[in-house]
Amino acid sequence: MNTKKSEELYQRASGFMPGGVNSPVRACKNVGKTPLFIERAEGDKIIDADGNEYIDYVCSWGPNILGHGKKEIIQAVKNSCDNGLTFGACHRGEIALAEIIQRNIPSMEMLRLVNSGTEAVMSAVRAARGYTGRDKIVKFEGCYHGHSDGLLVRAGSGLLTGAIPDSAGVPKGYTENTLLAVYNNEQSVEDLFEKYGNEIAAVIVEPCAANMGVVPPKKGFLEFLRKITEQHGTILIFDEVITGFRLSLGGAQKYYGVTPDMTTLGKIVGGGMPLAVYGGKREIMECVAPLGSVYQAGTLSGNPAAVSAGIAALGILESATELYEQLDEKGAKLEKTLAESGFNVNRVGSLLTVFFTERSVTDYDTAKTSDTNKYAKFYSYLLENGVYTAPSQFEAMFISSAHSDEDIEYTCQVIKQYRI
Ligand SMILES: *Cc1c(COP(=O)(O)O)cnc(C)c1O
């Protein structure tokens, strides 16, 4: 495999961006590599600067559920751009997108469009605090909720791989209201409520964790969170930045049948453009300015080009009746092959992680027992055979509707020939 051009570009990029990248998970440090520079992408394939072609299971870390370069989405963006790139003012698209979101996720009675998942979560937490008049929040070890100060505690993926427990540059005061619980462990949540009960503004959770690798909620866990938050007047926030429109049209809340008070969306909802959403119960969202006193704003929020991409993507998902079943079948096929080859695999629908652990992974501690050197070897093997996966053990493989049966089958053959 010739990657000379990528290596040259990486050298140049390293002079400008820290580590040559604009987001640390792209750096490939943990698998002992330098990043590939991508020239273009189409369907389920990405092509690097040296012309190598790979079947892509990163899918831009989630947004590309319809594959790369979906024609309808690109056309919608082009049409929108013909009318100007940004107005900093109201436009029809915002209503259209809000309608689609609410139709599929009715618990988002009111919502706000923002520009990234980080911003969505940060704003949702602020609204929950403003509404309840409380300061503390509960998050789970290994769940990632973006890089805002208060949430960079045991935050999975990028941080987990790099073995940085917290980020430098975050004053202690910013995280002292962040309480940590153990995913899938009800007792750990009960203990916090016993101690801090009526000080807890919100419990935030990835309803299916996907940033310590995929870790599904055990049966009853989300129902338990619903109940205990209700008992204490605490807001339950589902961070569905990955799971929204991924596990089902109605997200994880529909998939698992548990309704939160607030929801954050990102990734898929922007159709590949920078767009994210937070929302929830009307009475909570009515606390947000200009109706209420919780301030939150954005120059480019509701950007027409991004909104048009979201409308197009969600429109396709709404009309493709069997899409989620098909994604599930493809996922099941990969899972079966991996399991038969002796891998330890967690999967929910089109989200999947191969763990190099002895035990099955149910939380952050078990995820951390993974042998990341073994993962690095597997990663390199896949890449050399034209299969592009995340350069970190603690991420998901994403399957898109563009993954053809042939390419899934090819991936299975490559997996079968690997000796663990
Ligand atoms: C990706 C992600 C975020 C952060 O979104 P950005 O757009 O990268 O800021 C937040 N929460 C979850 C669950 C995510 O997967």
Short mmCIF file of C-alpha atoms and ligand atoms in Angstrom, two decimals:
data_model
loop_
_atom_site.label_atom_id
_atom_site.label_comp_id
_atom_site.label_asym_id
_atom_site.label_seq_id
_atom_site.Cartn_x
_atom_site.Cartn_y
_atom_site.Cartn_z
CA MET A 1 0.00 0.00 0.00
CA ASN A 2 1.50 3.30 -1.10
CA THR A 3 0.63 6.22 1.18
CA LYS A 4 3.46 8.56 0.22
CA LYS A 5 1.25 11.54 -0.64
CA SER A 6 -0.71 11.24 2.61
CA GLU A 7 2.56 11.18 4.52
CA GLU A 8 3.80 14.32 2.76
CA LEU A 9 0.53 16.12 3.41
CA TYR A 10 0.65 15.05 7.03
CA GLN A 11 4.11 16.59 7.38
CA ARG A 12 2.79 19.87 6.02
CA ALA A 13 -0.38 19.78 8.12
CA SER A 14 1.69 19.14 11.24
CA GLY A 15 3.26 22.56 10.82
CA PHE A 16 -0.14 24.20 11.16
CA MET A 17 -2.49 22.08 13.22
CA PRO A 18 -1.63 20.39 16.53
CA GLY A 19 -0.78 16.83 15.54
CA GLY A 20 -1.66 17.72 11.96
CA VAL A 21 -5.36 17.27 12.67
CA ASN A 22 -8.47 19.27 13.50
CA SER A 23 -9.88 16.62 15.84
CA PRO A 24 -7.64 14.30 17.85
CA VAL A 25 -9.28 10.97 17.01
CA ARG A 26 -8.11 11.45 13.42
CA ALA A 27 -4.45 11.38 14.39
CA CYS A 28 -4.01 7.57 14.27
CA LYS A 29 -1.36 7.85 16.99
CA ASN A 30 -2.87 5.03 19.00
CA VAL A 31 -2.54 2.60 16.15
CA GLY A 32 1.03 3.71 15.40
CA LYS A 33 0.20 5.35 12.08
CA THR A 34 -0.09 8.72 10.45
CA PRO A 35 -3.45 9.82 9.09
CA LEU A 36 -4.60 9.23 5.55
CA PHE A 37 -5.62 12.32 3.64
CA ILE A 38 -8.92 11.80 1.90
CA GLU A 39 -9.36 13.10 -1.59
CA ARG A 40 -12.98 12.18 -2.13
CA ALA A 41 -15.68 9.73 -1.13
CA GLU A 42 -18.61 8.09 -2.80
CA GLY A 43 -21.20 5.60 -1.59
CA ASP A 44 -19.44 3.25 0.85
CA LYS A 45 -15.94 4.08 -0.43
CA ILE A 46 -13.36 6.66 0.48
CA ILE A 47 -10.31 7.35 -1.67
CA ASP A 48 -7.09 8.76 -0.25
CA ALA A 49 -4.54 11.15 -1.74
CA ASP A 50 -2.54 8.23 -3.19
CA GLY A 51 -5.61 6.83 -4.91
CA ASN A 52 -6.13 3.91 -2.48
CA GLU A 53 -9.76 2.95 -2.12
CA TYR A 54 -11.32 1.65 1.08
CA ILE A 55 -14.71 0.44 2.26
CA ASP A 56 -15.51 3.05 4.88
CA TYR A 57 -16.91 1.98 8.26
CA VAL A 58 -16.18 5.31 9.92
CA CYS A 59 -18.78 7.21 7.88
CA SER A 60 -17.46 10.52 9.20
CA TRP A 61 -18.03 9.15 12.74
CA GLY A 62 -21.75 8.75 12.22
CA PRO A 63 -23.38 11.34 9.97
CA ASN A 64 -23.19 9.35 6.75
CA ILE A 65 -25.96 6.81 7.34
CA LEU A 66 -26.81 7.13 3.64
CA GLY A 67 -23.20 6.78 2.56
CA HIS A 68 -21.03 9.44 1.01
CA GLY A 69 -22.08 11.95 -1.61
CA LYS A 70 -25.78 11.16 -1.56
CA LYS A 71 -27.03 12.97 -4.66
CA GLU A 72 -30.28 14.34 -3.19
CA ILE A 73 -28.44 15.87 -0.24
CA ILE A 74 -25.77 17.47 -2.37
CA GLN A 75 -28.36 18.86 -4.76
CA ALA A 76 -30.33 20.33 -1.85
CA VAL A 77 -27.20 22.04 -0.57
CA LYS A 78 -26.37 23.38 -4.03
CA ASN A 79 -29.87 24.75 -4.44
CA SER A 80 -29.70 26.38 -1.05
CA CYS A 81 -26.31 27.93 -1.77
CA ASP A 82 -27.70 29.54 -4.90
CA ASN A 83 -29.82 31.68 -2.57
CA GLY A 84 -26.97 32.77 -0.35
CA LEU A 85 -24.85 31.04 2.29
CA THR A 86 -26.03 32.66 5.49
CA PHE A 87 -28.58 35.28 6.46
CA GLY A 88 -28.28 35.43 10.24
CA ALA A 89 -32.06 35.63 10.09
CA CYS A 90 -35.13 33.40 10.08
CA HIS A 91 -35.91 31.24 7.06
CA ARG A 92 -38.45 28.57 6.08
CA GLY A 93 -35.99 25.68 6.20
CA GLU A 94 -35.70 25.94 9.97
CA ILE A 95 -39.42 25.20 10.35
CA ALA A 96 -39.31 22.35 7.85
CA LEU A 97 -36.42 20.68 9.67
CA ALA A 98 -38.04 21.22 13.08
CA GLU A 99 -41.25 19.60 11.80
CA ILE A 100 -39.45 16.48 10.58
CA ILE A 101 -37.53 16.15 13.84
CA GLN A 102 -40.60 16.60 16.00
CA ARG A 103 -42.70 14.22 13.93
CA ASN A 104 -40.16 11.49 14.59
CA ILE A 105 -39.06 12.45 18.09
CA PRO A 106 -42.23 13.87 19.68
CA SER A 107 -40.55 14.38 23.06
CA MET A 108 -38.73 17.32 21.45
CA GLU A 109 -41.73 19.59 21.88
CA MET A 110 -39.52 22.62 21.31
CA LEU A 111 -36.03 22.70 19.94
CA ARG A 112 -33.09 24.83 18.93
CA LEU A 113 -30.72 24.37 16.03
CA VAL A 114 -27.01 24.76 16.81
CA ASN A 115 -23.76 23.90 15.05
CA SER A 116 -22.17 20.95 16.82
CA GLY A 117 -22.99 18.17 19.23
CA THR A 118 -20.76 19.83 21.80
CA GLU A 119 -22.84 22.98 21.60
CA ALA A 120 -26.11 21.05 21.73
CA VAL A 121 -25.15 19.23 24.92
CA MET A 122 -23.66 22.29 26.57
CA SER A 123 -26.87 24.20 25.86
CA ALA A 124 -29.15 21.39 27.01
CA VAL A 125 -27.31 21.15 30.31
CA ARG A 126 -27.57 24.91 30.76
CA ALA A 127 -31.31 24.82 30.08
CA ALA A 128 -31.77 21.94 32.54
CA ARG A 129 -29.86 23.89 35.19
CA GLY A 130 -31.81 27.05 34.46
CA TYR A 131 -35.13 25.23 34.64
CA THR A 132 -34.42 23.34 37.85
CA GLY A 133 -32.35 26.02 39.56
CA ARG A 134 -29.88 23.26 40.49
CA ASP A 135 -26.18 22.96 39.64
CA LYS A 136 -25.13 19.33 39.73
CA ILE A 137 -25.30 16.91 36.84
CA VAL A 138 -24.68 13.19 36.64
CA LYS A 139 -22.75 11.71 33.74
CA PHE A 140 -21.54 8.19 33.16
CA GLU A 141 -17.93 7.08 32.90
CA GLY A 142 -17.02 6.40 29.29
CA CYS A 143 -19.88 8.46 27.83
CA TYR A 144 -18.78 11.35 25.64
CA HIS A 145 -20.85 14.50 25.42
CA GLY A 146 -18.59 16.81 23.46
CA HIS A 147 -15.66 18.83 24.71
CA SER A 148 -17.28 21.51 26.87
CA ASP A 149 -15.43 22.01 30.17
CA GLY A 150 -17.90 20.49 32.59
CA LEU A 151 -18.28 17.28 30.63
CA LEU A 152 -14.65 16.36 30.04
CA VAL A 153 -14.55 13.85 32.84
CA ARG A 154 -14.01 10.18 31.99
CA ALA A 155 -15.29 11.02 28.56
CA GLY A 156 -14.40 7.97 26.51
CA SER A 157 -13.01 7.62 22.99
CA GLY A 158 -10.34 10.23 22.22
CA LEU A 159 -9.55 10.68 25.88
CA LEU A 160 -9.78 7.01 26.71
CA THR A 161 -7.40 5.99 23.95
CA GLY A 162 -4.88 8.63 24.86
CA ALA A 163 -5.17 7.63 28.52
CA ILE A 164 -5.75 11.24 29.53
CA PRO A 165 -8.18 11.02 32.45
CA ASP A 166 -9.20 14.68 32.17
CA SER A 167 -8.20 17.57 29.99
CA ALA A 168 -5.63 20.13 31.01
CA GLY A 169 -6.99 23.65 30.92
CA VAL A 170 -10.22 22.81 32.70
CA PRO A 171 -10.32 24.52 36.09
CA LYS A 172 -11.37 22.24 38.91
CA GLY A 173 -14.38 24.45 39.60
CA TYR A 174 -15.81 23.60 36.18
CA THR A 175 -16.13 19.92 36.91
CA GLU A 176 -16.94 19.93 40.60
CA ASN A 177 -20.64 19.86 39.79
CA THR A 178 -20.20 16.87 37.51
CA LEU A 179 -20.96 13.64 39.36
CA LEU A 180 -19.78 10.36 37.88
CA ALA A 181 -21.81 7.19 37.74
CA VAL A 182 -21.07 3.78 36.24
CA TYR A 183 -22.86 2.83 33.02
CA ASN A 184 -25.32 -0.03 33.48
CA ASN A 185 -24.89 0.20 37.24
CA GLU A 186 -28.07 1.29 39.00
CA GLN A 187 -26.53 1.26 42.45
CA SER A 188 -23.96 3.89 41.44
CA VAL A 189 -26.80 6.21 40.43
CA GLU A 190 -28.83 5.50 43.55
CA ASP A 191 -25.82 6.35 45.71
CA LEU A 192 -25.49 9.75 44.05
CA PHE A 193 -29.18 10.52 44.45
CA GLU A 194 -29.08 9.46 48.06
CA LYS A 195 -26.28 11.90 48.72
CA TYR A 196 -27.22 14.81 46.43
CA GLY A 197 -30.86 14.07 45.54
CA ASN A 198 -32.43 17.49 45.21
CA GLU A 199 -29.25 19.19 43.98
CA ILE A 200 -29.11 17.24 40.73
CA ALA A 201 -30.35 19.23 37.74
CA ALA A 202 -29.86 16.53 35.14
CA VAL A 203 -28.73 13.03 34.39
CA ILE A 204 -27.14 12.89 30.96
CA VAL A 205 -26.57 9.58 29.23
CA GLU A 206 -25.85 8.07 25.85
CA PRO A 207 -28.91 5.79 25.73
CA CYS A 208 -26.72 3.32 23.89
CA ALA A 209 -23.11 4.18 24.67
CA ALA A 210 -20.92 4.40 21.58
CA ASN A 211 -17.91 6.41 22.68
CA MET A 212 -16.18 3.73 24.74
CA GLY A 213 -16.89 1.37 21.91
CA VAL A 214 -20.50 0.28 21.60
CA VAL A 215 -21.97 -0.61 24.99
CA PRO A 216 -25.71 -1.26 24.94
CA PRO A 217 -27.82 -0.41 27.98
CA LYS A 218 -28.70 -3.52 29.92
CA LYS A 219 -32.36 -4.37 30.20
CA GLY A 220 -34.17 -2.00 32.53
CA PHE A 221 -31.30 0.48 32.88
CA LEU A 222 -32.90 3.32 30.91
CA GLU A 223 -36.26 2.66 32.58
CA PHE A 224 -34.50 2.91 35.93
CA LEU A 225 -32.96 6.27 34.96
CA ARG A 226 -36.39 7.49 33.88
CA LYS A 227 -37.89 6.54 37.21
CA ILE A 228 -35.22 7.85 39.56
CA THR A 229 -34.98 11.20 37.74
CA GLU A 230 -38.75 11.58 37.88
CA GLN A 231 -38.75 10.88 41.61
CA HIS A 232 -36.21 13.66 42.21
CA GLY A 233 -37.44 16.30 39.80
CA THR A 234 -34.26 15.81 37.78
CA ILE A 235 -34.15 16.28 34.01
CA LEU A 236 -33.25 13.17 32.04
CA ILE A 237 -31.20 14.08 28.97
CA PHE A 238 -30.59 11.52 26.26
CA ASP A 239 -27.53 12.46 24.27
CA GLU A 240 -28.62 11.04 20.93
CA VAL A 241 -25.93 12.75 18.88
CA ILE A 242 -24.93 9.29 17.59
CA THR A 243 -28.12 7.27 18.13
CA GLY A 244 -30.61 9.84 16.78
CA PHE A 245 -31.89 8.66 13.37
CA ARG A 246 -29.33 5.82 13.69
CA LEU A 247 -31.05 3.19 15.83
CA SER A 248 -34.43 4.14 14.40
CA LEU A 249 -36.16 7.20 12.96
CA GLY A 250 -37.20 7.99 16.51
CA GLY A 251 -33.69 7.40 17.82
CA ALA A 252 -32.77 5.34 20.85
CA GLN A 253 -35.79 6.62 22.77
CA LYS A 254 -38.09 4.94 20.26
CA TYR A 255 -35.86 1.88 19.96
CA TYR A 256 -35.82 1.26 23.71
CA GLY A 257 -39.22 2.77 24.49
CA VAL A 258 -38.00 5.21 27.14
CA THR A 259 -38.78 8.92 26.80
CA PRO A 260 -36.36 11.52 28.17
CA ASP A 261 -37.17 15.12 29.12
CA MET A 262 -34.53 16.50 26.78
CA THR A 263 -32.68 15.21 23.74
CA THR A 264 -29.57 16.26 21.87
CA LEU A 265 -29.04 15.40 18.21
CA GLY A 266 -26.07 15.85 15.89
CA LYS A 267 -24.22 13.87 13.24
CA ILE A 268 -27.02 12.38 11.06
CA VAL A 269 -29.41 15.30 11.63
CA GLY A 270 -27.12 17.59 9.61
CA GLY A 271 -26.84 15.22 6.65
CA GLY A 272 -23.06 15.70 6.65
CA MET A 273 -23.07 19.43 7.36
CA PRO A 274 -22.33 21.11 10.70
CA LEU A 275 -25.69 21.08 12.45
CA ALA A 276 -26.96 19.83 15.78
CA VAL A 277 -30.11 20.21 17.84
CA TYR A 278 -31.23 20.30 21.44
CA GLY A 279 -34.76 20.27 22.66
CA GLY A 280 -37.33 18.71 24.90
CA LYS A 281 -40.31 19.52 27.05
CA ARG A 282 -41.90 22.84 26.20
CA GLU A 283 -41.71 24.15 29.75
CA ILE A 284 -37.97 23.51 29.87
CA MET A 285 -37.26 25.01 26.45
CA GLU A 286 -39.35 28.06 27.35
CA CYS A 287 -36.56 28.94 29.78
CA VAL A 288 -34.28 29.65 26.81
CA ALA A 289 -33.76 33.26 25.63
CA PRO A 290 -35.57 35.26 24.38
CA LEU A 291 -38.54 33.58 26.16
CA GLY A 292 -36.57 32.88 29.30
CA SER A 293 -33.38 33.73 31.09
CA VAL A 294 -31.13 30.88 29.88
CA TYR A 295 -28.89 32.49 27.30
CA GLN A 296 -27.84 30.60 24.19
CA ALA A 297 -27.13 32.00 20.73
CA GLY A 298 -25.26 31.39 17.46
CA THR A 299 -24.28 33.49 14.43
CA LEU A 300 -24.51 30.55 12.05
CA SER A 301 -27.20 28.55 13.90
CA GLY A 302 -29.83 27.28 11.51
CA ASN A 303 -27.50 27.90 8.59
CA PRO A 304 -29.60 27.44 5.44
CA ALA A 305 -27.15 25.16 3.63
CA ALA A 306 -26.77 22.88 6.67
CA VAL A 307 -30.51 22.89 7.28
CA SER A 308 -31.20 21.93 3.66
CA ALA A 309 -28.81 18.98 3.99
CA GLY A 310 -30.61 17.87 7.14
CA ILE A 311 -34.03 18.13 5.54
CA ALA A 312 -32.88 16.12 2.53
CA ALA A 313 -31.22 13.40 4.62
CA LEU A 314 -34.10 12.99 7.04
CA GLY A 315 -36.58 13.06 4.15
CA ILE A 316 -34.82 10.08 2.59
CA LEU A 317 -34.71 8.23 5.91
CA GLU A 318 -38.44 8.83 6.43
CA SER A 319 -39.40 7.47 3.03
CA ALA A 320 -37.04 4.49 2.98
CA THR A 321 -39.30 2.12 4.87
CA GLU A 322 -36.97 -0.87 5.12
CA LEU A 323 -33.74 1.00 5.60
CA TYR A 324 -33.34 0.28 9.31
CA GLU A 325 -34.12 -3.43 8.89
CA GLN A 326 -31.56 -3.61 6.12
CA LEU A 327 -28.94 -1.85 8.20
CA ASP A 328 -29.66 -4.28 11.01
CA GLU A 329 -29.23 -7.26 8.67
CA LYS A 330 -25.89 -5.98 7.46
CA GLY A 331 -24.81 -5.41 11.04
CA ALA A 332 -25.96 -8.88 12.01
CA LYS A 333 -23.94 -10.42 9.20
CA LEU A 334 -20.74 -8.67 10.28
CA GLU A 335 -21.44 -9.54 13.90
CA LYS A 336 -21.95 -13.21 13.10
CA THR A 337 -18.74 -13.43 11.10
CA LEU A 338 -16.78 -11.67 13.83
CA ALA A 339 -18.23 -13.85 16.58
CA GLU A 340 -17.53 -17.03 14.62
CA SER A 341 -13.97 -15.88 14.13
CA GLY A 342 -13.56 -15.59 17.89
CA PHE A 343 -13.91 -11.85 18.30
CA ASN A 344 -15.70 -10.25 21.21
CA VAL A 345 -18.31 -8.02 19.62
CA ASN A 346 -21.00 -5.60 20.82
CA ARG A 347 -23.65 -4.51 18.36
CA VAL A 348 -26.88 -2.54 18.28
CA GLY A 349 -28.34 -2.13 14.79
CA SER A 350 -25.77 -0.47 12.57
CA LEU A 351 -23.37 0.32 15.43
CA LEU A 352 -20.72 -2.25 16.21
CA THR A 353 -17.43 -2.60 18.10
CA VAL A 354 -14.91 -5.42 18.17
CA PHE A 355 -13.30 -5.52 21.62
CA PHE A 356 -10.01 -7.19 22.39
CA THR A 357 -11.07 -8.12 25.91
CA GLU A 358 -11.44 -11.40 27.80
CA ARG A 359 -14.82 -10.46 29.21
CA SER A 360 -17.86 -8.99 27.53
CA VAL A 361 -17.92 -5.20 27.76
CA THR A 362 -20.71 -3.63 29.80
CA ASP A 363 -19.13 -0.43 31.11
CA TYR A 364 -16.04 1.77 31.10
CA ASP A 365 -13.98 -0.50 33.34
CA THR A 366 -14.53 -3.57 31.21
CA ALA A 367 -13.92 -1.53 28.02
CA LYS A 368 -10.59 -0.42 29.46
CA THR A 369 -9.40 -4.02 29.82
CA SER A 370 -9.06 -4.15 26.06
CA ASP A 371 -5.65 -4.96 24.58
CA THR A 372 -5.21 -1.89 22.37
CA ASN A 373 -2.06 -3.33 20.75
CA LYS A 374 -4.15 -6.17 19.43
CA TYR A 375 -6.67 -3.64 18.16
CA ALA A 376 -3.88 -1.70 16.41
CA LYS A 377 -2.77 -4.89 14.64
CA PHE A 378 -6.29 -5.69 13.53
CA TYR A 379 -6.80 -2.10 12.38
CA SER A 380 -3.67 -2.23 10.22
CA TYR A 381 -4.65 -5.57 8.77
CA LEU A 382 -8.08 -4.29 7.78
CA LEU A 383 -6.65 -1.11 6.29
CA GLU A 384 -4.11 -2.99 4.20
CA ASN A 385 -6.99 -5.05 2.89
CA GLY A 386 -9.05 -2.02 1.94
CA VAL A 387 -11.29 -1.81 5.00
CA TYR A 388 -11.25 1.55 6.78
CA THR A 389 -12.23 1.55 10.46
CA ALA A 390 -11.68 3.96 13.35
CA PRO A 391 -8.07 4.26 14.50
CA SER A 392 -9.17 3.63 18.08
CA GLN A 393 -10.50 0.65 19.99
CA PHE A 394 -13.11 2.82 21.68
CA GLU A 395 -15.21 3.80 18.70
CA ALA A 396 -18.03 2.26 16.74
CA MET A 397 -18.05 0.83 13.25
CA PHE A 398 -20.85 2.57 11.37
CA ILE A 399 -22.83 0.84 8.67
CA SER A 400 -24.61 2.86 6.01
CA SER A 401 -27.29 2.11 3.46
CA ALA A 402 -24.57 2.52 0.84
CA HIS A 403 -22.70 -0.55 2.10
CA SER A 404 -23.41 -3.05 -0.65
CA ASP A 405 -23.95 -6.73 0.06
CA GLU A 406 -20.79 -7.44 -1.92
CA ASP A 407 -18.73 -5.09 0.22
CA ILE A 408 -20.14 -6.52 3.43
CA GLU A 409 -19.35 -9.99 2.11
CA TYR A 410 -15.83 -8.91 1.15
CA THR A 411 -15.35 -7.48 4.66
CA CYS A 412 -16.49 -10.79 6.14
CA GLN A 413 -13.96 -12.68 4.02
CA VAL A 414 -11.18 -10.36 5.18
CA ILE A 415 -12.23 -10.88 8.81
CA LYS A 416 -12.34 -14.66 8.41
CA GLN A 417 -8.76 -14.74 7.23
CA TYR A 418 -7.43 -12.89 10.28
CA ARG A 419 -5.69 -14.83 13.03
CA ILE A 420 -6.31 -13.15 16.38
C1 LIG B 1 -19.97 13.19 18.62
C2 LIG B 1 -20.68 13.31 19.91
C3 LIG B 1 -20.82 14.54 20.56
C4 LIG B 1 -20.12 15.77 20.11
O1 LIG B 1 -20.52 16.20 18.87
P1 LIG B 1 -19.57 17.20 18.02
O2 LIG B 1 -20.39 17.55 16.84
O3 LIG B 1 -18.35 16.39 17.70
O4 LIG B 1 -19.26 18.35 18.90
C5 LIG B 1 -21.61 14.59 21.69
N1 LIG B 1 -22.23 13.50 22.15
C6 LIG B 1 -22.12 12.30 21.56
C7 LIG B 1 -22.86 11.14 22.11
C8 LIG B 1 -21.32 12.16 20.44
O5 LIG B 1 -21.17 10.97 19.88
#
